[in-house]
PDB file of C-alpha atoms in Angstrom:
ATOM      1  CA  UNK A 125      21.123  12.724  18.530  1.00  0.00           C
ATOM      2  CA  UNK A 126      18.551  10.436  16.205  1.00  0.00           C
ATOM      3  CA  UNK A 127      18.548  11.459  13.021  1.00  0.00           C
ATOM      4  CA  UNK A 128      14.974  11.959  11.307  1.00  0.00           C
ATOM      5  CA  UNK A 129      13.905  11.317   7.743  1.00  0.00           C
ATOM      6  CA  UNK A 130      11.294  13.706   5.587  1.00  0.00           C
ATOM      7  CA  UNK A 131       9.834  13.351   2.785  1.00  0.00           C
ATOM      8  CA  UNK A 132      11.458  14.573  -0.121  1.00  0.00           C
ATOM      9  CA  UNK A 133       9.202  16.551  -2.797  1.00  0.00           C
ATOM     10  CA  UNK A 134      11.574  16.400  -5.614  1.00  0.00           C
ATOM     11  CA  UNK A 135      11.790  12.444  -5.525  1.00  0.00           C
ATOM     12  CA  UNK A 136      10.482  10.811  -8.943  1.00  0.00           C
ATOM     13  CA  UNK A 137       7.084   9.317  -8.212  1.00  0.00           C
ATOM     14  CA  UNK A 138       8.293   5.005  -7.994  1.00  0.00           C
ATOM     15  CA  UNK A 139      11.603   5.775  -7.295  1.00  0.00           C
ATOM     16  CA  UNK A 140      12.416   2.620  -4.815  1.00  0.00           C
ATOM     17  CA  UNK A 141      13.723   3.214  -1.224  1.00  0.00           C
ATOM     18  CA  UNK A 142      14.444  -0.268  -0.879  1.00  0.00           C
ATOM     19  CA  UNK A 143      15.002  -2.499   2.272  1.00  0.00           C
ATOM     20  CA  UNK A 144      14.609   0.316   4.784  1.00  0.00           C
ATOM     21  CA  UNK A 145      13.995   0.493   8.545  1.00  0.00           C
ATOM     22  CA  UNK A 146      13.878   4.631   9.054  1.00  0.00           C
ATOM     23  CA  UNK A 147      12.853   6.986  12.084  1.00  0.00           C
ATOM     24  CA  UNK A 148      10.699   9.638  10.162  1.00  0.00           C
ATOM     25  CA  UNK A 149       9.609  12.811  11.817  1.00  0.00           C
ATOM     26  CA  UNK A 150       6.130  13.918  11.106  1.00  0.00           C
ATOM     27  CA  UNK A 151       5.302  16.170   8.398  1.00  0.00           C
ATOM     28  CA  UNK A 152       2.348  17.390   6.279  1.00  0.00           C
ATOM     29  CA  UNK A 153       3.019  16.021   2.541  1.00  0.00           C
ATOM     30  CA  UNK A 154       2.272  18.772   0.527  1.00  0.00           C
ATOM     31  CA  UNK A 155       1.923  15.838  -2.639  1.00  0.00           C
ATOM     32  CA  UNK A 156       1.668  11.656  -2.916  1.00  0.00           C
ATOM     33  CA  UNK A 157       4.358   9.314  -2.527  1.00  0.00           C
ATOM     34  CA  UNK A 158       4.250   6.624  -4.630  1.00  0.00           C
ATOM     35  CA  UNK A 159       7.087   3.331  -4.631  1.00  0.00           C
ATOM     36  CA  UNK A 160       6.418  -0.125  -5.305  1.00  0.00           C
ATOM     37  CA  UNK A 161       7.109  -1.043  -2.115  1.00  0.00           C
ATOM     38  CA  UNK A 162       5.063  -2.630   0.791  1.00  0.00           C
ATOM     39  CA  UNK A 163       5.095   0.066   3.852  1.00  0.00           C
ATOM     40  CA  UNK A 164       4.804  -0.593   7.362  1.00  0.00           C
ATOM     41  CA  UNK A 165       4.352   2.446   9.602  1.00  0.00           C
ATOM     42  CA  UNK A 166       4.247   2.217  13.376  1.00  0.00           C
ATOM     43  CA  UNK A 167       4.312   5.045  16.118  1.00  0.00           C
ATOM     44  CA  UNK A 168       4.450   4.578  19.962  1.00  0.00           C
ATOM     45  CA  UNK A 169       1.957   7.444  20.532  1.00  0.00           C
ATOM     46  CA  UNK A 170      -0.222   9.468  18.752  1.00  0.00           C
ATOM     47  CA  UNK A 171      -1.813   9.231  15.308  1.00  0.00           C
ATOM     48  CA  UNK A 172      -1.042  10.089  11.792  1.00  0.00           C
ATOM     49  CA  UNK A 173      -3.839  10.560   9.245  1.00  0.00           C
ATOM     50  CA  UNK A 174      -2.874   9.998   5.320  1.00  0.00           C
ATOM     51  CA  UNK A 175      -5.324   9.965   2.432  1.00  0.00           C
ATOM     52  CA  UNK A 176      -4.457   6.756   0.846  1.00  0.00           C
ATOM     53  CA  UNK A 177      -6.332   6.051  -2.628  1.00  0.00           C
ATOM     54  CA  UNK A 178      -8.864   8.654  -1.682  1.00  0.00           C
ATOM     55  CA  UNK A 179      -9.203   7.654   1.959  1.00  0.00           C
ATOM     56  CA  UNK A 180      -8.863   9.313   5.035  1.00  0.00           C
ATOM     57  CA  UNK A 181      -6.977   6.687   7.331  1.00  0.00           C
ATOM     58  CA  UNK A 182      -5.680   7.024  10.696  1.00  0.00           C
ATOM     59  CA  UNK A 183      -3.031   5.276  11.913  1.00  0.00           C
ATOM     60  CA  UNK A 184      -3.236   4.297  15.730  1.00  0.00           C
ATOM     61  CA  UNK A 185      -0.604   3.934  18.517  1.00  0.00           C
ATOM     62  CA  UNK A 186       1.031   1.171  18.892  1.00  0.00           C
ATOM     63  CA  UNK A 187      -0.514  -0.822  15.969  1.00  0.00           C
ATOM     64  CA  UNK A 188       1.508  -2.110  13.250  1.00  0.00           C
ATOM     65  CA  UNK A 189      -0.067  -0.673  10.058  1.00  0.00           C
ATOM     66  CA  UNK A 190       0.951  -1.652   6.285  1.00  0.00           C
ATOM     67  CA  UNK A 191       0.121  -0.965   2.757  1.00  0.00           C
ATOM     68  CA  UNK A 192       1.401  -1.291  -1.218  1.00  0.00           C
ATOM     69  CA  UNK A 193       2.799   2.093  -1.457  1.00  0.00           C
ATOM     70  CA  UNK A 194       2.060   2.121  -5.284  1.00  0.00           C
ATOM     71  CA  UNK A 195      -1.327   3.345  -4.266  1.00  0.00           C
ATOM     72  CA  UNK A 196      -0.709   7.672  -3.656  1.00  0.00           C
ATOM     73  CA  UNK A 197      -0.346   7.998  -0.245  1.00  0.00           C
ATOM     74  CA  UNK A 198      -0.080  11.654   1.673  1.00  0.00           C
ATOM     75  CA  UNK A 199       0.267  12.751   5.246  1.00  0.00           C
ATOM     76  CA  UNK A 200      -2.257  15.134   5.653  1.00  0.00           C
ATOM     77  CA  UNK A 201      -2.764  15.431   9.887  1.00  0.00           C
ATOM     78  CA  UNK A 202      -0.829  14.391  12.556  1.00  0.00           C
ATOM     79  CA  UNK A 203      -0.882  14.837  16.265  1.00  0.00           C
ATOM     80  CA  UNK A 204       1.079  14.063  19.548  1.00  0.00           C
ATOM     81  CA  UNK A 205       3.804  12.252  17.075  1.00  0.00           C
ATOM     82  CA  UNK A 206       7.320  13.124  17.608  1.00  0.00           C
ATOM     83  CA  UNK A 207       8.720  10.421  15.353  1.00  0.00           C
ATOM     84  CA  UNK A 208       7.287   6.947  14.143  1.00  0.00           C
ATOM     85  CA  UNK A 209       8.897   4.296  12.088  1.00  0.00           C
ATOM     86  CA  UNK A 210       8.460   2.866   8.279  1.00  0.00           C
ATOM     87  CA  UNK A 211       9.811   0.005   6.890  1.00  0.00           C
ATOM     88  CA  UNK A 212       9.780  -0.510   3.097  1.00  0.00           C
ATOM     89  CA  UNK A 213       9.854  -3.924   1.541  1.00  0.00           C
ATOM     90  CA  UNK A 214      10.663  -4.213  -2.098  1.00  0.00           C
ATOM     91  CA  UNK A 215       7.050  -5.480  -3.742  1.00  0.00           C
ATOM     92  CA  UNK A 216       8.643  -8.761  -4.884  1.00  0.00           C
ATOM     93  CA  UNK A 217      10.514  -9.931  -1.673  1.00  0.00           C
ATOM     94  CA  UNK A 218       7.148  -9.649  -0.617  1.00  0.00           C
ATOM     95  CA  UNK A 219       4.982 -11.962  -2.838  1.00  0.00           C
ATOM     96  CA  UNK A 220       7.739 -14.467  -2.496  1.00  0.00           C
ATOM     97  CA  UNK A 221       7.655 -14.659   1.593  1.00  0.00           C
ATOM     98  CA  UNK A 222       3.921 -16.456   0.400  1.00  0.00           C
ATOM     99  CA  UNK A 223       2.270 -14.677   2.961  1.00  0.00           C
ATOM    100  CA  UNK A 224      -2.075 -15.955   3.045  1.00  0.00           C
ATOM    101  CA  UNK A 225      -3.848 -14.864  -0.134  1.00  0.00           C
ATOM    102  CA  UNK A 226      -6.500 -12.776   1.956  1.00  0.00           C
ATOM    103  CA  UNK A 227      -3.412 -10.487   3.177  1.00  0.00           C
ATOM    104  CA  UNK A 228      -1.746 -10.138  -0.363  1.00  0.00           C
ATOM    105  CA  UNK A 229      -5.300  -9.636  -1.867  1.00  0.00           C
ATOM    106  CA  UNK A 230      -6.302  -7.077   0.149  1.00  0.00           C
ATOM    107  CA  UNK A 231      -2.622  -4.975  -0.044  1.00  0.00           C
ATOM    108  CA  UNK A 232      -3.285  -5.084  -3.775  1.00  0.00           C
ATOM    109  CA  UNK A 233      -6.752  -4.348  -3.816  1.00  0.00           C
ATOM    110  CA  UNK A 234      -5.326  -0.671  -2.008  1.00  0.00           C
ATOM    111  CA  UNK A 235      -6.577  -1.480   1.713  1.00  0.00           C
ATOM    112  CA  UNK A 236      -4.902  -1.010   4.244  1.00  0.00           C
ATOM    113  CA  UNK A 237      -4.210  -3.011   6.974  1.00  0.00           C
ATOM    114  CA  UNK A 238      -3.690  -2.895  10.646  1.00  0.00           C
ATOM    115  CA  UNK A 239      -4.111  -4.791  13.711  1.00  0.00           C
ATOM    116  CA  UNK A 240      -5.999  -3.413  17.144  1.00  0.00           C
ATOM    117  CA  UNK A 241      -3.448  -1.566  19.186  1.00  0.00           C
ATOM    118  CA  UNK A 242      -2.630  -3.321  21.957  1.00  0.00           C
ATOM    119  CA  UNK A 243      -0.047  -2.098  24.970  1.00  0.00           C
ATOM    120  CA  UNK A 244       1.208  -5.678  25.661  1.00  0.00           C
ATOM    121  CA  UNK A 245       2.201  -6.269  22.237  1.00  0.00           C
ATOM    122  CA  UNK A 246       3.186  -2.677  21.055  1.00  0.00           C
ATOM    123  CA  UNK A 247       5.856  -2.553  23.952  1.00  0.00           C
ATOM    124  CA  UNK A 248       7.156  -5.826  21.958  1.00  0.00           C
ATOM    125  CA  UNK A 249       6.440  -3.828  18.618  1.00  0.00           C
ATOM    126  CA  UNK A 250       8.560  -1.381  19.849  1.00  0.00           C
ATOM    127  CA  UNK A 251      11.430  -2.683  20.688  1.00  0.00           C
ATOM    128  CA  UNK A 252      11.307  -4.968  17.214  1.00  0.00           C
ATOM    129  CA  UNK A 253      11.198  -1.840  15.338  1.00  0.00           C
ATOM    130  CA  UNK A 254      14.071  -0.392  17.514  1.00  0.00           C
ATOM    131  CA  UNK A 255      16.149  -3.022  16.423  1.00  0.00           C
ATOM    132  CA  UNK A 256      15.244  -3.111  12.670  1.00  0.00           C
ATOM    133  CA  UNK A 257      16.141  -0.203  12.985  1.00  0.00           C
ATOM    134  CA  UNK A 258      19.803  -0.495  14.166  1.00  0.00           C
ATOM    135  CA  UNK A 259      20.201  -3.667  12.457  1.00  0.00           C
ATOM    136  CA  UNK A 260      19.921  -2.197   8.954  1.00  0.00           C
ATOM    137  CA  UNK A 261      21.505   0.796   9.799  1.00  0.00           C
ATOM    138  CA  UNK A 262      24.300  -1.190  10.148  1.00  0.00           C
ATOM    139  CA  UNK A 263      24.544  -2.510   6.226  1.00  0.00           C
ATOM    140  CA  UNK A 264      25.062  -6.104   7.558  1.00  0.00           C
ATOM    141  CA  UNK A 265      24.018  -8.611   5.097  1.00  0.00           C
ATOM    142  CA  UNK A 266      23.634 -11.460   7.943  1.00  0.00           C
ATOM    143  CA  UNK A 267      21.605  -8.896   9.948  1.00  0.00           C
ATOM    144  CA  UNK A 268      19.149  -7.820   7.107  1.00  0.00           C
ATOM    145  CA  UNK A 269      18.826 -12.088   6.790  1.00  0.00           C
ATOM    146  CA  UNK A 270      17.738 -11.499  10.275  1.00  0.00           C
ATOM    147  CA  UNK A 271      15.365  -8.716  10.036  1.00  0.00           C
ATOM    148  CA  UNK A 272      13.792 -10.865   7.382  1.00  0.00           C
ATOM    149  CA  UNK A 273      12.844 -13.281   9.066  1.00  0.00           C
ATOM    150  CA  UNK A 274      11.454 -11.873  11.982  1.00  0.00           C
ATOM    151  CA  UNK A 275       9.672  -9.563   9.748  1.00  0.00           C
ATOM    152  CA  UNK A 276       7.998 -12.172   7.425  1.00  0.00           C
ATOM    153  CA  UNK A 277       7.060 -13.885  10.885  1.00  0.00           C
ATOM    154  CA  UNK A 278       5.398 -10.505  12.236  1.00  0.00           C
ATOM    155  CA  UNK A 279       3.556 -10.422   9.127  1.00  0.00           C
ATOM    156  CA  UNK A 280       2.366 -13.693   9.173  1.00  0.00           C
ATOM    157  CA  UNK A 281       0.731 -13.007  13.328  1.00  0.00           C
ATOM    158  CA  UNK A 282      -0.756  -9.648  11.801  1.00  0.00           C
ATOM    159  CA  UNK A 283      -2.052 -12.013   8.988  1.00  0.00           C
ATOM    160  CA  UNK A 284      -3.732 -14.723  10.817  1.00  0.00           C
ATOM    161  CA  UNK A 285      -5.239 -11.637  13.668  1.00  0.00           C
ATOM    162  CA  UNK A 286      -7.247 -10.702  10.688  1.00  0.00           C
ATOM    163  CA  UNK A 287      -7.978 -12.985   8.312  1.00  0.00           C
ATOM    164  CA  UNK A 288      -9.989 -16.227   8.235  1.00  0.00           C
ATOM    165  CA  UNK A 289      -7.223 -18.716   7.328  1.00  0.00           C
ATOM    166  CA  UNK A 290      -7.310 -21.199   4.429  1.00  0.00           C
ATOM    167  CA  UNK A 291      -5.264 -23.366   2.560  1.00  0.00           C
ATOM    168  CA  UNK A 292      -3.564 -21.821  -0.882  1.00  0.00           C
ATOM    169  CA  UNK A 293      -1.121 -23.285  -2.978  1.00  0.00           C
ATOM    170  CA  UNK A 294       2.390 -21.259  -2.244  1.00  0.00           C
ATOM    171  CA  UNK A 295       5.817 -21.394  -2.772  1.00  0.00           C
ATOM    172  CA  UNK A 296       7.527 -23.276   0.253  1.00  0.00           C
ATOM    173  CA  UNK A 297       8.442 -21.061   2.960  1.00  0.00           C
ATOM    174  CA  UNK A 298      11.465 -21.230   2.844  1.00  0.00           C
ATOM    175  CA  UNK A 299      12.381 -20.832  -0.677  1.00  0.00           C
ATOM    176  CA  UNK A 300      15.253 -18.737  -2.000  1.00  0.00           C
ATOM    177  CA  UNK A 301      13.927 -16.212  -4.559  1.00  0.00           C
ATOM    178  CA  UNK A 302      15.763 -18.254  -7.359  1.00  0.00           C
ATOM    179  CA  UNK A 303      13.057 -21.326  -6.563  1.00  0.00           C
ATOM    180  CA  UNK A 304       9.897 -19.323  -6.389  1.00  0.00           C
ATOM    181  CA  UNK A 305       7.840 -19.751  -9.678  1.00  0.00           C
ATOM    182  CA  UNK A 306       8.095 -17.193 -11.943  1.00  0.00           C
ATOM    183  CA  UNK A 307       4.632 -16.840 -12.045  1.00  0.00           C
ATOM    184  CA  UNK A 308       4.175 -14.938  -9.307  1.00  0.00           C
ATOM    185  CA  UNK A 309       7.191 -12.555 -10.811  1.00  0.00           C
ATOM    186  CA  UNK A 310       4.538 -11.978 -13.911  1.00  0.00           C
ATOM    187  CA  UNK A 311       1.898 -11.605 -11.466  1.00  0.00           C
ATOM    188  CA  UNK A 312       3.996  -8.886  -9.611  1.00  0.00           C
ATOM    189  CA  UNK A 313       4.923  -7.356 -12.560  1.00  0.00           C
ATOM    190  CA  UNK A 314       1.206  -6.890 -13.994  1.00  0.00           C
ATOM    191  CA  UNK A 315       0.347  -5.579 -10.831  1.00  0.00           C
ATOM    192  CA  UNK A 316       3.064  -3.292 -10.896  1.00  0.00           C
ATOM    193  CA  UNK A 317       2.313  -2.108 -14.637  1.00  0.00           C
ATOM    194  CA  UNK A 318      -1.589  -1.528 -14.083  1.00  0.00           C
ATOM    195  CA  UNK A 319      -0.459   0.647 -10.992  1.00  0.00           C
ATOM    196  CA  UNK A 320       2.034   2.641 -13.495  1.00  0.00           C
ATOM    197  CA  UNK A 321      -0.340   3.213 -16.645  1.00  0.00           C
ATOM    198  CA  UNK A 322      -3.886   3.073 -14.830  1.00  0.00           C
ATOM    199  CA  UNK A 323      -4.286   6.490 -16.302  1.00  0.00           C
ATOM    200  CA  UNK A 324      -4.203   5.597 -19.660  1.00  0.00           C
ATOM    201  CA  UNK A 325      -6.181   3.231 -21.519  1.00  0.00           C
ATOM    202  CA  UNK A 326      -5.453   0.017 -20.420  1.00  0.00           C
ATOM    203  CA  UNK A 327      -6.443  -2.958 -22.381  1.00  0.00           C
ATOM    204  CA  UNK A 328      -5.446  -7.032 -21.070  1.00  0.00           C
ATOM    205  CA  UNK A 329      -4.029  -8.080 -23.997  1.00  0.00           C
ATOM    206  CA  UNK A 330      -1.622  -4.953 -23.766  1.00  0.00           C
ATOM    207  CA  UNK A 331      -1.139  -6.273 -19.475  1.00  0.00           C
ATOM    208  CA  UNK A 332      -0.298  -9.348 -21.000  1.00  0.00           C
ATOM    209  CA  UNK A 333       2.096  -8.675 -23.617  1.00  0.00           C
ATOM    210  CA  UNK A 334       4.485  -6.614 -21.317  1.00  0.00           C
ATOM    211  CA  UNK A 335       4.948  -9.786 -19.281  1.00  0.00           C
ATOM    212  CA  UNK A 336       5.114 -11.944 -22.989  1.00  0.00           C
ATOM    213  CA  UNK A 337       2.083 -13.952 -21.993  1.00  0.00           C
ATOM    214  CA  UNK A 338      -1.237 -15.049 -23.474  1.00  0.00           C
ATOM    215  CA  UNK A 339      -4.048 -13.049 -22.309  1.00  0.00           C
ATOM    216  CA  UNK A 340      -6.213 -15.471 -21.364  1.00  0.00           C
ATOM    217  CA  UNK A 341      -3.719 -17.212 -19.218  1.00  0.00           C
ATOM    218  CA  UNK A 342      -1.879 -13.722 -17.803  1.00  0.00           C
ATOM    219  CA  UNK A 343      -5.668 -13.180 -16.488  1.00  0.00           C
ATOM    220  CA  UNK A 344      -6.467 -16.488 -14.952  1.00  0.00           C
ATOM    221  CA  UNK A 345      -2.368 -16.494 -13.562  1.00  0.00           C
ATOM    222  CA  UNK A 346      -3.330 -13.038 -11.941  1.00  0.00           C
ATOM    223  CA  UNK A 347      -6.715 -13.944 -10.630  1.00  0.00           C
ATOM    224  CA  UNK A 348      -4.998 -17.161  -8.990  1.00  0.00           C
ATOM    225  CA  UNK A 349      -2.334 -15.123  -7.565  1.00  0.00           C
ATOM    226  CA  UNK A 350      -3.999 -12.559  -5.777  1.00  0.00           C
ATOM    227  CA  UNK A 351      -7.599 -13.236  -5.699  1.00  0.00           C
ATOM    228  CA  UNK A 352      -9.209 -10.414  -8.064  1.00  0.00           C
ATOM    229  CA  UNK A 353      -9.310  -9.484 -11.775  1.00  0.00           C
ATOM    230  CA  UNK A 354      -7.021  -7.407 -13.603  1.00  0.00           C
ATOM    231  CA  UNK A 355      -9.939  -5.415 -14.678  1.00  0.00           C
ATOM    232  CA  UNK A 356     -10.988  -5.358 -10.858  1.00  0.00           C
ATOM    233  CA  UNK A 357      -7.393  -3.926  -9.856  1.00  0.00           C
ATOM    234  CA  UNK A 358      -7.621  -1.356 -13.248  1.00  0.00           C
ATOM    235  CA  UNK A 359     -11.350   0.183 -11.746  1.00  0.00           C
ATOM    236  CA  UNK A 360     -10.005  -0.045  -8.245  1.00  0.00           C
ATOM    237  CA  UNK A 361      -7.016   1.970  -8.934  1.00  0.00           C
ATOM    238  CA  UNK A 362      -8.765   4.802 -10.965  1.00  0.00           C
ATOM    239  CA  UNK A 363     -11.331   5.180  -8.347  1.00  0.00           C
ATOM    240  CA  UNK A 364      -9.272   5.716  -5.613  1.00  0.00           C
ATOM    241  CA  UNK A 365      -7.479   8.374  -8.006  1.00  0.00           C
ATOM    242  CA  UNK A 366     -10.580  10.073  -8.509  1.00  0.00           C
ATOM    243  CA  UNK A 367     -11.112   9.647  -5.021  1.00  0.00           C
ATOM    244  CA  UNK A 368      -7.850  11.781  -3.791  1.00  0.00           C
ATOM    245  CA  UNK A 369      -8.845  14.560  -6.644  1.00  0.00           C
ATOM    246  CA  UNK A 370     -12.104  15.090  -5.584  1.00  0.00           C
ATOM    247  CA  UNK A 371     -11.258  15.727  -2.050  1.00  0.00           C
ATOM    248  CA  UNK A 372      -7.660  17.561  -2.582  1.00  0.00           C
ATOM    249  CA  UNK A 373      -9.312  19.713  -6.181  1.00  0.00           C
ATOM    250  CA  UNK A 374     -12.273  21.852  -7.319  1.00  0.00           C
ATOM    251  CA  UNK A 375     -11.627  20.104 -10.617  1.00  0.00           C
ATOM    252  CA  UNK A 376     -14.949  19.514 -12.458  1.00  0.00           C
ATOM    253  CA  UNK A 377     -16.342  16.041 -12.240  1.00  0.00           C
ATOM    254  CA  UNK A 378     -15.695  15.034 -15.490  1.00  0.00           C
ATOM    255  CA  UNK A 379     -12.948  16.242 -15.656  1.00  0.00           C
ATOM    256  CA  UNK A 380     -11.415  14.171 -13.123  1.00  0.00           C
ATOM    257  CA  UNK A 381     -13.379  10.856 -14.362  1.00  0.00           C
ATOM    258  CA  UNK A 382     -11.227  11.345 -17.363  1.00  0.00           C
ATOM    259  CA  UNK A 383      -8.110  11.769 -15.980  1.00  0.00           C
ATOM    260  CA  UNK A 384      -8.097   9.101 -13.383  1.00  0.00           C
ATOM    261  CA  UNK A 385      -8.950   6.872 -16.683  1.00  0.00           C
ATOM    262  CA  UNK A 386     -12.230   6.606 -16.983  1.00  0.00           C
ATOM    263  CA  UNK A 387     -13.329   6.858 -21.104  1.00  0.00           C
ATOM    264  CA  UNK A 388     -16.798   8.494 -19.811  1.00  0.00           C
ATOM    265  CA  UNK A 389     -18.219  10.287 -16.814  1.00  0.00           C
ATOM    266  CA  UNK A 390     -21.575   7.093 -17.264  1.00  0.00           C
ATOM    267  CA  UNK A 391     -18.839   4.556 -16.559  1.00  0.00           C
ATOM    268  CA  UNK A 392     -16.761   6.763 -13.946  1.00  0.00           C
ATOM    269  CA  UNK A 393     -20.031   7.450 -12.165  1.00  0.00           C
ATOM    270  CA  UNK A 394     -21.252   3.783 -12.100  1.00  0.00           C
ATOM    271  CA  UNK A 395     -17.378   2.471 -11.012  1.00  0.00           C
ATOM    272  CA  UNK A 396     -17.355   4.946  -8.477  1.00  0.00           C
ATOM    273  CA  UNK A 397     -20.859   3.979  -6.898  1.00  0.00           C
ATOM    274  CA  UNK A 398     -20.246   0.374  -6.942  1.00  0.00           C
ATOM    275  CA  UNK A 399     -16.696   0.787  -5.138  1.00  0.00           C
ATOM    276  CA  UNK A 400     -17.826   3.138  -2.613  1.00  0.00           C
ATOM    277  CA  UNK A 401     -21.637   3.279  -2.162  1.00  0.00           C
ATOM    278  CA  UNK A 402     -22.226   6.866  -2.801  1.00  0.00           C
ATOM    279  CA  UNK A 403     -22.200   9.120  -6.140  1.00  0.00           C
ATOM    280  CA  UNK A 404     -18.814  11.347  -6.883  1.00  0.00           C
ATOM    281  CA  UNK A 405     -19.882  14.644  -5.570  1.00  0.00           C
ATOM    282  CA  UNK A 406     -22.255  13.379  -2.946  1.00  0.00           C
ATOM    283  CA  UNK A 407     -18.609  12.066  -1.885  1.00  0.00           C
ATOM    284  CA  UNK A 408     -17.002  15.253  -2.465  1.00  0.00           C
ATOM    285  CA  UNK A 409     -19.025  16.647   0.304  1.00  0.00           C
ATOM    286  CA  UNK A 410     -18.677  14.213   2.936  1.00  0.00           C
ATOM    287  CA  UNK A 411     -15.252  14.029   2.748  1.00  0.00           C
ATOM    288  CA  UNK A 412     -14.929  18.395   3.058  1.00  0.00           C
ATOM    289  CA  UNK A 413     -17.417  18.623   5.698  1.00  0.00           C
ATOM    290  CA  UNK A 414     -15.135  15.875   7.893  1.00  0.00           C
ATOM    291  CA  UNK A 415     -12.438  17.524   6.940  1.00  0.00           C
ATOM    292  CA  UNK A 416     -13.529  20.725   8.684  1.00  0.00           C
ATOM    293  CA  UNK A 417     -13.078  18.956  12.471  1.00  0.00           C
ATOM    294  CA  UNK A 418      -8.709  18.454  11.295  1.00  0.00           C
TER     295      UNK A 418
END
């Protein structure tokens, strides 16, 4: 009998799972997950629906779906699933397969991304996953170099079924970790402290100086590795905070602008409208009134 994995609500928010091919059964997630991992989720039938960074987003049969799992990420509807599959890939194996900009980009940014389900090549999905699965079950070091590979190849289709392609300057494909630049390490590693401490009052030279760099060149190193601003990533981040609290709390307005970051409810209001078109509690009522049909 297949055993299933579930969430566990007493896990330390960016504790790692790792290299991981699991069969998860579906569950509400009565809190986030967050890991510095990229996830890839994919089910056979069905749909799950998560709020990811204050989004509703539902992911479709037979459609390979991913995401940086450093952005919150909850369950919160689900139906006709039995089981479905995630994959986690450590945020740095990642960056080093030098996957297109525009894919990397938007991951960071907090979008998600996903390819139209298709029956032809879900049934090939499938069986991919299927083996993934076994292969890493199996704690074979020449099969994970397998998995790997086929994996960064997926990635790149998914990649180029999306994206308008374009030349970038990358590390060679097939580069051991040990020859990548270590640039994209500090670039990863900025990333990864902005998603930590977005709460609190970030500053770049303080980005910077975890990373021993100069600010000016930790900002232009970031904005060449991943196509947006560290200040871009900081706003993005607290606004799709204040976008889960609005729609899982009755918390006060201002109150939430504060703690997703924000140093006043002007700014908060003016981040929020210019990330997602519409004011905070105009927002707040959208989201409830859709949220009436789950």
């Amino acid at each position: 009998m297949r055993s299933y994995q579930h969430f566990d609500t007493g896990r330390p928010e960016f504790a790692p799972y790792g290299f991981t091919c699991e069969v998860w059964e579906p569950r509400r997630m009565p809190r986030p997950d967050r890991h510095d991992e990229i996830e890839i989720n994919f089910l056979d039938q069905g749909r799950l629906t998560y709020l990811i960074g204050g989004k509703r987003i539902t992911v479709e049969p037979q459609a390979v779906t991913l995401f940086w799992a450093a952005v919150p990420h909850q369950i919160i509807h689900f139906e006709d699933v039995t089981h479905y599959y995630v994959i986690t890939i450590p945020f740095g194996w990642f960056l080093r397969w030098g996957l297109p900009e525009s894919l990397q980009s938007q991951l960071i940014l907090g979008n998600v991304l996903s390819q139209q389900p298709d029956q032809t090549i879900g049934a090939f999905d499938k069986a991919l996953f299927e083996q993934w699965h076994q292969d890493l079950s199996a704690s074979d070091s020449e099969a994970q170099e397998i998995v790997l590979l086929e994996l960064k190849a997926r990635l790149m289709r998914l990649a180029r079924s999306f994206s308008r392609r374009r030349p970038h300057p990358v590390a060679p494909r097939d580069a051991s970790p040990s020859l990548v630049s270590p640039n994209i390490k500090k670039a990863e590693l900025m990333a990864n402290y902005i998603a930590r401490n977005f709460k609190t009052r970030l500053l770049i030279p303080e980005i910077a100086s975890s990373v021993q760099l100069h600010p000016d060149y930790a900002a232009t190193l970031f904005r060449k590795t991943f196509g947006t601003t560290l200040n871009t990533l900081i706003t993005r981040h607290r606004v799709a905070e204040a976008q889960r609290l609005l729609i899982t709390s009755d918390e006060q307005i201002v109150n939430i602008a504060l703690s997703s970051g924000f140093e006043s409810l002007s700014r908060f209001n003016r981040a929020f409208k210019e990330a997602t078109g519409t004011t905070p509690s105009r927002f707040r009522k959208q989201c409830r009134f859709s949220g009436k049909h789950h």
